PDB file of C-alpha atoms in Angstrom:
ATOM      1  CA  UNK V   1      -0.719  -1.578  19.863  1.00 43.00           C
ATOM      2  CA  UNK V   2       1.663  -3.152  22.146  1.00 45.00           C
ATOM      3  CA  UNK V   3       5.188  -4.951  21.825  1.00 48.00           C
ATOM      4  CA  UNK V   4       5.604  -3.100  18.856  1.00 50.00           C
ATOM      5  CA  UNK V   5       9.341  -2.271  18.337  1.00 51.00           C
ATOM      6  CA  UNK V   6      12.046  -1.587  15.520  1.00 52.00           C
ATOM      7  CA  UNK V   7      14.363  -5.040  15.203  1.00 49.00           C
ATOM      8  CA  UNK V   8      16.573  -4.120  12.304  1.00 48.00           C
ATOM      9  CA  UNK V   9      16.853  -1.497   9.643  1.00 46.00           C
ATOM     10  CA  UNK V  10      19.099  -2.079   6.535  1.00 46.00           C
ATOM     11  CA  UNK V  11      18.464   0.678   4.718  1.00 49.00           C
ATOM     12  CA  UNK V  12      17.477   3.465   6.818  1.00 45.00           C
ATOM     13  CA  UNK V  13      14.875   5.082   5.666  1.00 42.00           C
ATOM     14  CA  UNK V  14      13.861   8.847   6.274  1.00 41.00           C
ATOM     15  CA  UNK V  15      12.616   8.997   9.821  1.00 41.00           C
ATOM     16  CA  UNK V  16      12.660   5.374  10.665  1.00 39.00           C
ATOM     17  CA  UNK V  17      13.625   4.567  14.297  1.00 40.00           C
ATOM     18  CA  UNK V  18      17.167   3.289  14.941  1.00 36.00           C
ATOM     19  CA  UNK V  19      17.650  -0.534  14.275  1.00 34.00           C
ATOM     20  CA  UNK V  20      17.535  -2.542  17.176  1.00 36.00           C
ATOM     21  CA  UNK V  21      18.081  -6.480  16.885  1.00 34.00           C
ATOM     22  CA  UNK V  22      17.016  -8.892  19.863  1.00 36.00           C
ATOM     23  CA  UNK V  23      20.061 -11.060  21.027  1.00 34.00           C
ATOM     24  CA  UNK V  24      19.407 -14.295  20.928  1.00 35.00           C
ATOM     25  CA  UNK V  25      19.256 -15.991  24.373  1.00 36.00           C
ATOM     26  CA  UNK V  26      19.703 -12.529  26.333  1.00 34.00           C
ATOM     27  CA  UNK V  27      16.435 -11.844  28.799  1.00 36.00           C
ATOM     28  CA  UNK V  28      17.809  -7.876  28.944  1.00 39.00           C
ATOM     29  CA  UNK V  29      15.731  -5.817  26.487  1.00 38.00           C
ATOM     30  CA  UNK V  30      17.885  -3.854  24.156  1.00 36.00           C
ATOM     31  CA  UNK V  31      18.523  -0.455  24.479  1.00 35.00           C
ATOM     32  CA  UNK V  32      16.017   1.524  23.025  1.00 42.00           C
ATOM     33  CA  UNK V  33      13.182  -1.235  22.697  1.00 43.00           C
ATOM     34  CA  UNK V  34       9.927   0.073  22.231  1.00 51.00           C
ATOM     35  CA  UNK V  35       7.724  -1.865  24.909  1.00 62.00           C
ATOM     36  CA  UNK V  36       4.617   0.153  24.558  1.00 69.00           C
ATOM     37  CA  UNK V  37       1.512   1.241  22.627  1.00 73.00           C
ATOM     38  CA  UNK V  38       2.941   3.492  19.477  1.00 80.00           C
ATOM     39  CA  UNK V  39       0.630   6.663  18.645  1.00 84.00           C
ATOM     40  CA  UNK V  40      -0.511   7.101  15.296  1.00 86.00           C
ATOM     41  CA  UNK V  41       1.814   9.866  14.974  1.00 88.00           C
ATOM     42  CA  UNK V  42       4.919   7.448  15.456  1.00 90.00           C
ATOM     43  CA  UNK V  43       3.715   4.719  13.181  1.00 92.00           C
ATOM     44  CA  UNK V  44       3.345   7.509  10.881  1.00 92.00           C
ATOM     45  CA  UNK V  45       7.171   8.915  10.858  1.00 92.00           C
ATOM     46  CA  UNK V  46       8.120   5.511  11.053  1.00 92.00           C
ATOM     47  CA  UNK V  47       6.251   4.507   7.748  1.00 95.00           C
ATOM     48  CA  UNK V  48       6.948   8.288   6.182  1.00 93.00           C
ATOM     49  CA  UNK V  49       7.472   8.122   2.088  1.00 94.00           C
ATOM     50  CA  UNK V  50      10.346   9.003   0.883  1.00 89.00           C
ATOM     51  CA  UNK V  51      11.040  13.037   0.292  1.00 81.00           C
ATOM     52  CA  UNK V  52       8.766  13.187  -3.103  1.00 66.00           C
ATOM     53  CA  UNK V  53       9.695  16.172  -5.944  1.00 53.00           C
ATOM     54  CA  UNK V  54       6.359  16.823  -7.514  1.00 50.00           C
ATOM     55  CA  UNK V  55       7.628  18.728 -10.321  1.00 44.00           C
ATOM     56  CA  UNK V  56      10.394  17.391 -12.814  1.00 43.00           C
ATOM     57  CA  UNK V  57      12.430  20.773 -12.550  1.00 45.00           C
ATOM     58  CA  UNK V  58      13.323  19.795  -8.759  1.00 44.00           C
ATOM     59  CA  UNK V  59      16.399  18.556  -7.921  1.00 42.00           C
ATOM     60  CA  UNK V  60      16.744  14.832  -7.574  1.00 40.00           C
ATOM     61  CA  UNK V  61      17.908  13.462  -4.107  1.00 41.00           C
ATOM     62  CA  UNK V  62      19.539   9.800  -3.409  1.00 39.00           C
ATOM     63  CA  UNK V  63      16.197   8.271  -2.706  1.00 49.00           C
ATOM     64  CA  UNK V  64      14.997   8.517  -6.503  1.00 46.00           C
ATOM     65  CA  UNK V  65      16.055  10.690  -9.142  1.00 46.00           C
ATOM     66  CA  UNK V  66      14.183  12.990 -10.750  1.00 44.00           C
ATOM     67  CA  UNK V  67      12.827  12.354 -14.501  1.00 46.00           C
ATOM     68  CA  UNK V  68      12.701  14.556 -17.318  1.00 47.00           C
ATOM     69  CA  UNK V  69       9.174  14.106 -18.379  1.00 49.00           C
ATOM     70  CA  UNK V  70       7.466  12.821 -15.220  1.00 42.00           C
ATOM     71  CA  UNK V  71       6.598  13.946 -11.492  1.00 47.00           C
ATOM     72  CA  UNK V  72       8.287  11.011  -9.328  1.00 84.00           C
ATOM     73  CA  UNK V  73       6.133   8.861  -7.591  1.00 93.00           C
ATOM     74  CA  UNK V  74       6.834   6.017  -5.250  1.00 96.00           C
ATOM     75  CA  UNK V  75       4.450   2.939  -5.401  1.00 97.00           C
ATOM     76  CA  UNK V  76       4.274   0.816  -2.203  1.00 98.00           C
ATOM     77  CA  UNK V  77       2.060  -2.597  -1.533  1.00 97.00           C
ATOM     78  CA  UNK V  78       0.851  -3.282   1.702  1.00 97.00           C
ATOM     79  CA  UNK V  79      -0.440  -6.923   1.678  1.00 95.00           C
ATOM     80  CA  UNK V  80      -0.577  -9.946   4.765  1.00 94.00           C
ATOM     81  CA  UNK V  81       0.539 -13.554   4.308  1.00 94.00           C
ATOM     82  CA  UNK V  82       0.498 -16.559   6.807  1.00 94.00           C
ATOM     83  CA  UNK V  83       3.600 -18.700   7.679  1.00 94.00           C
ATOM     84  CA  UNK V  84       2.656 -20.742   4.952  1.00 92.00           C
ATOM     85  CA  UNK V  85       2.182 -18.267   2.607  1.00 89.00           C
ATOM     86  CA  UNK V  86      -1.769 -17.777   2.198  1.00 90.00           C
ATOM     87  CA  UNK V  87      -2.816 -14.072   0.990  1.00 87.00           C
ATOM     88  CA  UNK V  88      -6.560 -15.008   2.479  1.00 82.00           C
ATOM     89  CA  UNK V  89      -8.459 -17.185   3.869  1.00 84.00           C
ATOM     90  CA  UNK V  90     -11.882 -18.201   2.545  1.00 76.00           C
ATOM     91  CA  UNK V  91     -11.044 -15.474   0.515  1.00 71.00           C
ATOM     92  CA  UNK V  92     -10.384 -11.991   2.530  1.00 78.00           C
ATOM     93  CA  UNK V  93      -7.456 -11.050   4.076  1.00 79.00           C
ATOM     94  CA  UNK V  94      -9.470 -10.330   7.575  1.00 79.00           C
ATOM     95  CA  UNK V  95      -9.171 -13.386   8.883  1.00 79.00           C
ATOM     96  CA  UNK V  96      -5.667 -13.409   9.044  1.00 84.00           C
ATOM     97  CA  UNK V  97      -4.920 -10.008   9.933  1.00 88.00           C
ATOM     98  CA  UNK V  98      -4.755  -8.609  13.619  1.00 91.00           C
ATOM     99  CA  UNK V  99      -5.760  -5.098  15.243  1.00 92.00           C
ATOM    100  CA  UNK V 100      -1.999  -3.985  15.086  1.00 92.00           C
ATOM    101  CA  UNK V 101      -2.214  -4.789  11.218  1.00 93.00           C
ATOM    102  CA  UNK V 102      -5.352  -2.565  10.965  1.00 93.00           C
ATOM    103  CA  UNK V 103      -3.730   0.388  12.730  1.00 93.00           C
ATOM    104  CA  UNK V 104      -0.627  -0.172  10.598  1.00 94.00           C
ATOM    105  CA  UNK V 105      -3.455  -0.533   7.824  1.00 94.00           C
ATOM    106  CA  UNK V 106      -4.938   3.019   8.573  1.00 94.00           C
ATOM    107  CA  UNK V 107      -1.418   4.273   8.591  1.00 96.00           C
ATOM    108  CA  UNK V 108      -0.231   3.564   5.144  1.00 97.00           C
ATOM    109  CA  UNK V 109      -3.921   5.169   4.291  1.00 96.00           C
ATOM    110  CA  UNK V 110      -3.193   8.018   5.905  1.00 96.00           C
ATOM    111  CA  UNK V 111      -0.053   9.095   4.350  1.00 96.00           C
ATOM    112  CA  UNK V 112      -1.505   8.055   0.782  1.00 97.00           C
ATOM    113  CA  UNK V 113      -1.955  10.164  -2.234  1.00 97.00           C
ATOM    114  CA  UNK V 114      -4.243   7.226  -3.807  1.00 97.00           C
ATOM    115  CA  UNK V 115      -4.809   3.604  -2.850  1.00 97.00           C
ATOM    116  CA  UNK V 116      -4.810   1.541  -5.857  1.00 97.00           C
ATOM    117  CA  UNK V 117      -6.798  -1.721  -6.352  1.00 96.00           C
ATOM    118  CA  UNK V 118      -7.957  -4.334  -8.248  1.00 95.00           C
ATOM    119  CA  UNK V 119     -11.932  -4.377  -9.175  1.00 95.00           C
ATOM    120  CA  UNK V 120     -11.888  -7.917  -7.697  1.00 92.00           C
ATOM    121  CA  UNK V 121     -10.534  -6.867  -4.091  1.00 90.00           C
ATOM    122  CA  UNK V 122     -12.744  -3.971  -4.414  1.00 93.00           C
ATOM    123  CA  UNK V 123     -15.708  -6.644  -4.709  1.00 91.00           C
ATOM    124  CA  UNK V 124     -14.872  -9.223  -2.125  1.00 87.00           C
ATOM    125  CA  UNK V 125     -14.079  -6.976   0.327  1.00 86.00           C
ATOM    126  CA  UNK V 126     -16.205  -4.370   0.030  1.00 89.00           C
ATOM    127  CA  UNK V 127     -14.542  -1.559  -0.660  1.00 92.00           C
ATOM    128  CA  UNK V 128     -16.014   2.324   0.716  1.00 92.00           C
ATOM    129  CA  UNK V 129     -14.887   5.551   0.205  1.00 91.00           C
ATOM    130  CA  UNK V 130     -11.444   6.148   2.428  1.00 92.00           C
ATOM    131  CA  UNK V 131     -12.194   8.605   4.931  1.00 91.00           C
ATOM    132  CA  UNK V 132     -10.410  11.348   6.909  1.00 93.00           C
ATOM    133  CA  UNK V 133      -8.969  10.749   9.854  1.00 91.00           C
ATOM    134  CA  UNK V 134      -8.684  13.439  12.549  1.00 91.00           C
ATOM    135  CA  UNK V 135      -4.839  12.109  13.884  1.00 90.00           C
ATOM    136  CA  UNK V 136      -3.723  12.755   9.862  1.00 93.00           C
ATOM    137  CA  UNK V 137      -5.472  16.269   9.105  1.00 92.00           C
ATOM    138  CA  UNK V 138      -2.592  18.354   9.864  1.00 93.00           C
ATOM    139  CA  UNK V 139       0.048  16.271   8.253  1.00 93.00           C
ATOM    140  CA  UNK V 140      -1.959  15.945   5.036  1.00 94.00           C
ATOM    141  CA  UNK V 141      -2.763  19.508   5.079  1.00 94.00           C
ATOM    142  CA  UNK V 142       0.740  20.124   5.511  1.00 93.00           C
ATOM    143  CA  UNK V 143       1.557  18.058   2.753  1.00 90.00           C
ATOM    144  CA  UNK V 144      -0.348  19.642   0.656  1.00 92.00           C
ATOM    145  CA  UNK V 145      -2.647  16.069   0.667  1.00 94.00           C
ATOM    146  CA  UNK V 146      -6.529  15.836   0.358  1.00 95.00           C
ATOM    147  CA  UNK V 147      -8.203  15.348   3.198  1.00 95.00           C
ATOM    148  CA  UNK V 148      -8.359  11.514   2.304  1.00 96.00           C
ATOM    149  CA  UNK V 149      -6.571   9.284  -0.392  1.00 96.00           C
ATOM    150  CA  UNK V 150      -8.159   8.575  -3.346  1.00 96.00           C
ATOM    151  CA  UNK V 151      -9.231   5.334  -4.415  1.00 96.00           C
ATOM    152  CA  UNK V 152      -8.374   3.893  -7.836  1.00 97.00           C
ATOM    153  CA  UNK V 153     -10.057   0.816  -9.000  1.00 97.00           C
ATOM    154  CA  UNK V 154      -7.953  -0.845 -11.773  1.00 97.00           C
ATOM    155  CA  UNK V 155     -10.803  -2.628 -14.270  1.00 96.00           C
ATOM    156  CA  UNK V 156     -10.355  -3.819 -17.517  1.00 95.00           C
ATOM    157  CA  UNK V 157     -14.294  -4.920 -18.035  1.00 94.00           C
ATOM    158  CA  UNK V 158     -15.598  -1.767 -15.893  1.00 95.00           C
ATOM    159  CA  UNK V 159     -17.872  -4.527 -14.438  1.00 93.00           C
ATOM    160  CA  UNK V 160     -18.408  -2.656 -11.242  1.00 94.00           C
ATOM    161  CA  UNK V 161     -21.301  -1.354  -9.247  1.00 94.00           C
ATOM    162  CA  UNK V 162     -21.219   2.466  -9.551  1.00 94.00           C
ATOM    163  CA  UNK V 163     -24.533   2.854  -7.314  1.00 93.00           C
ATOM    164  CA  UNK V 164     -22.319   1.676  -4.466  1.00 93.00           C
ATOM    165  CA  UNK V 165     -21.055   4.564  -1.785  1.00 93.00           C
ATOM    166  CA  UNK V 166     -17.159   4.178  -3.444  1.00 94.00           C
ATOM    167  CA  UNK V 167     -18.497   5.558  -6.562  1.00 93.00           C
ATOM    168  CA  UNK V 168     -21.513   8.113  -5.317  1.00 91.00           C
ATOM    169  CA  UNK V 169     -20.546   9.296  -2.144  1.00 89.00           C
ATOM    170  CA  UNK V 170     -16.597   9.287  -1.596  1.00 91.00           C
ATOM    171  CA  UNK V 171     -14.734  12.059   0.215  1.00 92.00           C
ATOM    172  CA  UNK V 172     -12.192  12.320  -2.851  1.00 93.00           C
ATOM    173  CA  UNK V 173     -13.694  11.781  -6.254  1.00 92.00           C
ATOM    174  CA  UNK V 174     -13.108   7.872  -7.196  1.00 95.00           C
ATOM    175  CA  UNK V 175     -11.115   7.092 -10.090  1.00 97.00           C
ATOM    176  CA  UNK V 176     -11.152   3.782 -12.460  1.00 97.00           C
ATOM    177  CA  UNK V 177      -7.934   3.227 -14.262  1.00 98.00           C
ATOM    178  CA  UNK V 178      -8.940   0.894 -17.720  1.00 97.00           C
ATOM    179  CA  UNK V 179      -7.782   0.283 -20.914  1.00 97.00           C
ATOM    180  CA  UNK V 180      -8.353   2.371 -24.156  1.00 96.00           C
ATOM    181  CA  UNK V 181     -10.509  -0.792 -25.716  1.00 95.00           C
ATOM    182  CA  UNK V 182     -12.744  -1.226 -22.496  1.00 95.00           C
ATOM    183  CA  UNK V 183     -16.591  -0.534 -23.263  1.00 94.00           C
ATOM    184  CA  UNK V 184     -17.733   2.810 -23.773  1.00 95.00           C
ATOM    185  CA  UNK V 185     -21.160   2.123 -22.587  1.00 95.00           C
ATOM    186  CA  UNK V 186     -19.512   1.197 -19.301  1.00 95.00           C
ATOM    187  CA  UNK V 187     -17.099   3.967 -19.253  1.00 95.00           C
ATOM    188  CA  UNK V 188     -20.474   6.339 -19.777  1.00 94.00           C
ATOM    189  CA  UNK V 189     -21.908   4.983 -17.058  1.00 93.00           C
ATOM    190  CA  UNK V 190     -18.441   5.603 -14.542  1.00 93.00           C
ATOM    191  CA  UNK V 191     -18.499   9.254 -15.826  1.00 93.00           C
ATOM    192  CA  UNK V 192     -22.326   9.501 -14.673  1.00 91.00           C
ATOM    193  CA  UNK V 193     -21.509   8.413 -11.334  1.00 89.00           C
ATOM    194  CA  UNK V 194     -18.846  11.182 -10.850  1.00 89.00           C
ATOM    195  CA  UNK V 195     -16.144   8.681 -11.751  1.00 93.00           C
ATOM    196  CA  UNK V 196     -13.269  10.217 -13.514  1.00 94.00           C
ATOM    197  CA  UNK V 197     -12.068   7.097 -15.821  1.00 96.00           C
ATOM    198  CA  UNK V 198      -8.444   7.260 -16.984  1.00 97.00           C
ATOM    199  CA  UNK V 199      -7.464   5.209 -19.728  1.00 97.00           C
ATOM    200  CA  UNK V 200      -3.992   3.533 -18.692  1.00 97.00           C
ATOM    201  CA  UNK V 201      -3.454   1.028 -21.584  1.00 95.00           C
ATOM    202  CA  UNK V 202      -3.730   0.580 -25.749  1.00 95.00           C
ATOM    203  CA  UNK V 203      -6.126  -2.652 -24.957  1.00 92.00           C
ATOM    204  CA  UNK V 204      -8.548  -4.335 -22.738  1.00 86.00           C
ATOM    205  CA  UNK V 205      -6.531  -4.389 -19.850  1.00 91.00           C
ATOM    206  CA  UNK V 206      -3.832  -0.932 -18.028  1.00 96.00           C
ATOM    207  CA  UNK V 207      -0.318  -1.317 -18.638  1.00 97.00           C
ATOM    208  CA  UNK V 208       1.470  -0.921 -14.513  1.00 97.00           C
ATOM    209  CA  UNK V 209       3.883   1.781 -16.223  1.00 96.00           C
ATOM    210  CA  UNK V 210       1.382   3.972 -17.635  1.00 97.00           C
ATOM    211  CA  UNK V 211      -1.209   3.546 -14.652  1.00 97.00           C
ATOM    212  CA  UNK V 212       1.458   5.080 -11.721  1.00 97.00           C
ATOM    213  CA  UNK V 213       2.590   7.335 -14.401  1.00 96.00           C
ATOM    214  CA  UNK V 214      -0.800   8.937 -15.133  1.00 97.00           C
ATOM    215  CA  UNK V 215      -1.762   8.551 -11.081  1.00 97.00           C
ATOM    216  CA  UNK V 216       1.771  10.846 -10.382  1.00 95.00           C
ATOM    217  CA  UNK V 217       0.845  13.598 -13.253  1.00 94.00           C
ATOM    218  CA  UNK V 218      -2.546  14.462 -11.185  1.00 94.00           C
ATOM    219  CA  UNK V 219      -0.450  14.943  -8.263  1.00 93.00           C
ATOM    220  CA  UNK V 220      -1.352  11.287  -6.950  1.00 96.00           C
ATOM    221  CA  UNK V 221       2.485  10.816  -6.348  1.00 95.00           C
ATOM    222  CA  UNK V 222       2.562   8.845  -2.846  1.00 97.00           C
ATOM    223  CA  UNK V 223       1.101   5.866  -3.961  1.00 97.00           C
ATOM    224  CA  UNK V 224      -0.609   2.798  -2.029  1.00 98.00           C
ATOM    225  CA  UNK V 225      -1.601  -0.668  -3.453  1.00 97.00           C
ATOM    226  CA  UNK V 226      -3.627  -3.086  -1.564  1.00 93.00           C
ATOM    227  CA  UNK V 227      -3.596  -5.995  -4.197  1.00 85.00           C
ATOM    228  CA  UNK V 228      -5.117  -8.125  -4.960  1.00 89.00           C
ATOM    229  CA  UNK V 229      -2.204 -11.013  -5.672  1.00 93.00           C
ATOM    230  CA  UNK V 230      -2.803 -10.825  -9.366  1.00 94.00           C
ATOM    231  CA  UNK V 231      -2.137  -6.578  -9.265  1.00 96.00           C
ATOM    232  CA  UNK V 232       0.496  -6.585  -7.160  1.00 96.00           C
ATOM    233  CA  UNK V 233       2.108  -9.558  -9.505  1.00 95.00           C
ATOM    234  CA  UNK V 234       1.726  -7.401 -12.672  1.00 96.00           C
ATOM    235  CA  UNK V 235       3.046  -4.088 -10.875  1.00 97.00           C
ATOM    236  CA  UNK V 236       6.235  -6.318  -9.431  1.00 96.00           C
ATOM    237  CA  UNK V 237       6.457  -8.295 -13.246  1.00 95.00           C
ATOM    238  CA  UNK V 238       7.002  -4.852 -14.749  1.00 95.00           C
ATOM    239  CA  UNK V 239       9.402  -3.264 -12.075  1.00 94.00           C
ATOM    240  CA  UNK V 240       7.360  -0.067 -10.998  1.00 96.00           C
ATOM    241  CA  UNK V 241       6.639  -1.769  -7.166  1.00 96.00           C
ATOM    242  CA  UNK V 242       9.016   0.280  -5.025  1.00 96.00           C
ATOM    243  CA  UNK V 243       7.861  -1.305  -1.897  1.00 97.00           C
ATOM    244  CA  UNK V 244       6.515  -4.089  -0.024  1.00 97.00           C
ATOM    245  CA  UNK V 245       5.102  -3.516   3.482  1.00 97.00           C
ATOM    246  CA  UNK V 246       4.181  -7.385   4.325  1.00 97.00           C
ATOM    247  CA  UNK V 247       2.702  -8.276   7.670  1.00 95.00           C
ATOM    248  CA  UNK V 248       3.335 -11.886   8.200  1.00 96.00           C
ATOM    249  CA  UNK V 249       1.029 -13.621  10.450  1.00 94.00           C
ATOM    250  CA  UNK V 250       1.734 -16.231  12.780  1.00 94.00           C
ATOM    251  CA  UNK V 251      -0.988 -18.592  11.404  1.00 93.00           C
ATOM    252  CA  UNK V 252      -1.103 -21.683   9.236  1.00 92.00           C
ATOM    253  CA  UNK V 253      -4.346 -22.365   7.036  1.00 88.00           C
ATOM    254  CA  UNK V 254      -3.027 -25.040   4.727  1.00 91.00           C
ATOM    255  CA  UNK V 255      -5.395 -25.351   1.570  1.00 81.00           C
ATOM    256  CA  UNK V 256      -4.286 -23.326  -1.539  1.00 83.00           C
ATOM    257  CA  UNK V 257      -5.268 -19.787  -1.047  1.00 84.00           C
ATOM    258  CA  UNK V 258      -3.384 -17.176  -3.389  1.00 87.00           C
ATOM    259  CA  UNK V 259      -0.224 -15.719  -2.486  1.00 92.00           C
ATOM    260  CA  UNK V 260       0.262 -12.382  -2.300  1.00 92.00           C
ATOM    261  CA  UNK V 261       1.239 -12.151  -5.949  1.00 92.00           C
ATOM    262  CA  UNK V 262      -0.196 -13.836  -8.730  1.00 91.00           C
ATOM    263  CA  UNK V 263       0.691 -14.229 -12.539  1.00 89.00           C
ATOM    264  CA  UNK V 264       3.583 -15.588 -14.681  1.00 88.00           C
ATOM    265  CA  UNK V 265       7.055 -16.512 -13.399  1.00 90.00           C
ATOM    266  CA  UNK V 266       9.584 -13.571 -13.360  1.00 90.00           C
ATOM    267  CA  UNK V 267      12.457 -14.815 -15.505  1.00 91.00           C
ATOM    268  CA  UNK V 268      14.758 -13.918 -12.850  1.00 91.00           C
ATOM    269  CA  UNK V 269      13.523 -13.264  -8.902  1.00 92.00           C
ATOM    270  CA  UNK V 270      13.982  -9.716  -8.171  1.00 92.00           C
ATOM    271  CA  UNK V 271      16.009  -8.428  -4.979  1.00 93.00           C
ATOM    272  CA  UNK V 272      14.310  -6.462  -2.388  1.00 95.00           C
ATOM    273  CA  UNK V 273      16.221  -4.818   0.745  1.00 96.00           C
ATOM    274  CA  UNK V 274      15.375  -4.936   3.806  1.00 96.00           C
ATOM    275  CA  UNK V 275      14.094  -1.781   5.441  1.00 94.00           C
ATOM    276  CA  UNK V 276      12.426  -2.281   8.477  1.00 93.00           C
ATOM    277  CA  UNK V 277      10.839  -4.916  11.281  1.00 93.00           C
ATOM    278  CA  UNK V 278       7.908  -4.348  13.549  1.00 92.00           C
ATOM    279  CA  UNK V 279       6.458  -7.012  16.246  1.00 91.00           C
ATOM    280  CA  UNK V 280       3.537  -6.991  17.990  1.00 91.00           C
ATOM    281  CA  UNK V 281       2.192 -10.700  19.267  1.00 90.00           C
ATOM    282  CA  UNK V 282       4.053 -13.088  17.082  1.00 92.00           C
ATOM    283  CA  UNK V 283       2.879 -10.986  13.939  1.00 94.00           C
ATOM    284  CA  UNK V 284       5.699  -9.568  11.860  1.00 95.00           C
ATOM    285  CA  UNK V 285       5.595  -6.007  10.260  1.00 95.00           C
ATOM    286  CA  UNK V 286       8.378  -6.038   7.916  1.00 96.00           C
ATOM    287  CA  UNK V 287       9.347  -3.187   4.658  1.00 96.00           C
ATOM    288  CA  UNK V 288      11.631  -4.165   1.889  1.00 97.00           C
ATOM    289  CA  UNK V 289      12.434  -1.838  -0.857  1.00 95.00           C
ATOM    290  CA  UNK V 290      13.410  -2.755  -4.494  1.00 93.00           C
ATOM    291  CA  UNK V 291      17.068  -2.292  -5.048  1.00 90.00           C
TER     292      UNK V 291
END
């Protein structure tokens, strides 16, 4: 990845490199600019969760406090959008992505507890096991991490596949995250596959609150969503989305593809901060945090 460097930093996150803004109409670089390929190891510091307490007896520290009754957890998206706002085109996200978005992609897998996602994401584009990676297998084993994140499909009708290699043949053990009124013959038939189902809501469908909540008291607590639009609208409708690591790509596709969020208005627009900027051939890299 080249041309990939830090423009501004608002809140300064653990780790991050130091801001850097590009003047407008100055040909110098600024000091500091990153003109070069970044390692793995450098995306990862820069994209580093926040300092997580996995039991509720630690002390709390100014990123999030501690609970009373709950490991913390911190839930981030990682999604792409066009200029004009399309989450997909002809309905994957591949199209409008870029090799710097993949690496940045692997990244956010690699520092990962779990990577949660909707059963219809998990369908279209063909979701397999997450795997180790050999530039990540001292950090995770140093975090006390599997050797790869899980993956947790959120389905309220179970309507999955569980011959495919997700289910039968992952590295980590696949979870399902469903409601307490989804079929049993269907949640049978997860269990047979090896899939450990965990029931995350009182009906049909999981409740956002209870799903990161049960995720963080197996340990799950650096937590990864990858959509789709309707997901991510239902975790950032009920205020557990922590934050949003949106690539934006320098492409138009008109038509009327999803955003990246999907579902009912909010009755007020929540306020996200600005964390971080990354650039790499017109395509944006940007972090914002909830506030």
């Amino acid at each position: 990845m080249r041309r990939l460097f830090p423009v501004t930093d608002q809140t300064a996150p653990a780790a991050a490199p130091a801001p850097q803004v590009r003047p407008e109409g100055r040909s110098e670089a600024p000091v500091n600019l990153v003109d070069r390929e970044w390692t793995l190891d450098e995306l990862a510091e820069a994209y580093a969760y926040p300092a997580l307490l996995t039991t509720p007896d630690a002390p709390a520290t100014s990123d999030a406090p501690a609970t009373s009754d709950a490991p913390r957890r911190w839930l981030r998206a990682n999604m792409v959008s066009t200029l004009d706002g399309a989450a997909q085109h002809d309905g994957r996200s591949q199209a409008i992505s870029s090799d710097a978005d993949m690496r940045i992609f692997g990244t956010l897998r690699g520092l990962a507890d779990v990577v949660i996602a909707g059963a219809e994401t998990v369908r279209l584009e063909g979701y397999r096991p997450a795997r180790a990676r050999d530039a990540f297998v001292a950090r995770r084993a140093a975090d006390g991490q599997a050797p790869a994140p899980a993956i947790a499909v959120v389905s309220a009708s179970l309507n999955l596949d569980f011959s495919l290699p997700l289910f039968t043949s992952p590295l980590v053990p696949t979870l399902v995250l469903t409601g307490a009124a989804a079929s049993p013959d269907r949640v049978r038939d997860a269990e047979k596959a090896g899939v450990r189902v965990i029931v995350a809501g009182d009906g049909p469908g999981v409740e956002p609150d209870r799903a990161v909540t049960a995720l963080a008291d197996m340990g799950l607590v650096r937590q990864l969503t990858e959509g789709g639009p309707r997901l991510l609208g239902q975790f950032a409708a009920a205020g557990v989305l922590d934050e949003l690591c949106l690539t934006v790509a320098p492409l138009l596709t008109v038509g009327s593809a999803q955003r990246i969020t999907g579902g009912p208005v909010l009755p007020d627009p929540e306020r996200f901060a600005l964390a971080a900027v990354l650039e790499e051939a017109g395509f944006l890299f940007t972090r914002y945090r909830r506030i």
